[in-house]
Amino acid sequence: MGMNINRKYIVLALLILIPSFVNLGVPIYNRDLPELFGIPFFYWFQTVWLFASAGFYIAFTYLKGKDT
Amino acid sequence: MIGQDVIVVFVSLFILFIALGFYGKFWRRGDLNHVHEWSLAGRKLGTTLVFFLIGADLYTAYSFVAIPSGVFAKGSLYFFAIPYVMLTFGIALVTVPRLWTLSREKGYITASDFVKDRFSSPTLAIMIAITGIVAELPYIALQIVGMQAVLTVMFAGSVNAQTVEEVSLLIAFVILAAFTYTSGLRGATLTAVFKDILIWITVIAVIVVVPISIGGFGAAFKDVKPNYVTLPSSLVPAYGTLILGSALALYLYPHAINGVLSAESAQKLRRSTALLPLYGVGLAVLALMGILVYAVPQAMSFLSGFPESSRGILVVPSLILSTMPGWLSGIALLGIFVGGLVPAAIMAMAQANLLTRNIIKEFKPNLANNSEIRITKISSTIFKFVALAFVFVVPATYSISLQLLGGVLIAQILPAVFFGLYIKALKKTPLIIGLLVGIGTGIYMTELANNFGALTTSLFNTPFGALYIAVIALALNLAISFGGSYIYNKASRKQNQSN
């Protein structure tokens, strides 16, 4: 991979830290509006965020590649 | 009373489940007289199978029953299970592949194997093995509580309901013990795939059928109390620490590590871990049922026939029965039922490995290979029946209390197991003291928070709000482990210089 080693590790760290920060930042999503299909924001956001987290984690896995 | 169609589908699918469990012995054949073949399926599981196996491990009958139950009784606080599973896979991505790699190189089967080798400390390894075995027991008991909820709903109104229920559970466990004994993790893996297919059918059916039957999600949220819509601000610290503490603890449970070590490669393990948050969608849908049930009059009137304390765990099974056609109910109820059996098998297997390799072998180092595997198989059978007996003897609420404590305990092995993977400076003595202090304060705070009575909460009131006790105890444990190692290293450097 042509990427600078340090930069690669910073990106890898961010791919784990960004979804974790959102998960633990409860006030970010602790609100009722906007609703989706009548479901308060609190519930639908966290459910949709599951897909986003999987996206971050898949990116992490591919960037990490075969090294252990 | 339930229709015949429910029973017919339930029983026929259960027979298929048994067949798969026994067939496991012949699947990807290996010499099952080796521990890694029996309990890790030869370390040959690819991305998809690890996904299903760890999925079955982590999203269990208990989570499908207890999370909706908590949401039903207490509201939004219990939705912490969703961000917690998300966070746990991020933590797993940076820790367990390394454990996998070391285990493949050095033949570890358990986390204690790693700790013993890494810190050259049988004492620390035994303490970690005991913590794992103890924390796992109520977890198995809770799977049985989840399975019981399914049977309670199915047999409601029939004569001798409780006897029928207990006999059914006993039969299910005898069968489970028999195929785990012969097939090991291979049987568990095949049945895990089967269980996951049924669970996904259930989740899709629930998300289509239930909102339609009540006229949309909005209808359910209109009439609930405010703490069911969003989190009261006083509970924000509790929510955050519950996410953090549970996420840190999950992959420390012996059954999770057992699943991890059965992967074929570190990269396949990472791939399946990255995809596992998607499984959480099913959990989120079922969690919402704890609120939607309030808008289903049929289910509510059915639930009103039970004592208030046991209504929660019956929410999902009774919603299924009261909104779905009989055959679909049969599929869904069996999905939850075997969703308890599969993880129970893996949990007991993981306990047995700890007992045999890290405790018995420590005192009988010359144990022959075939004695080791025999003791492992027999003790895994015993652990299952101990949990079953526990559920029969004490009320379900005790299992739930002990599970709260189990989470606090298992989190305390984190410094040795996760930080031990990366940080060379850690030393065994501070880790041992840290573990003991973490466990001691964890138990004491749990007792204090519950006024030394029945355990109903794992939150401790602090000046920063109510916090999850596992996190507080772990903070102390980490401070001692790192602080102690720092002092130890500094002292030994000084000694070297003066020499």
Coordinates of C-alpha atoms in Angstrom, one line a residue, chain B residues 112 120 137 225 227 257 307 420:
Chain B
S112 CA -6.5 -17.9 30.7
S120 CA 4.1 -16.5 33.7
L137 CA -23.2 -19.5 35.1
K225 CA -45.0 8.2 29.2
N227 CA -39.4 8.4 29.5
I257 CA -13.6 -15.8 23.2
P307 CA -48.1 -11.3 37.8
G420 CA -2.0 -7.6 28.2

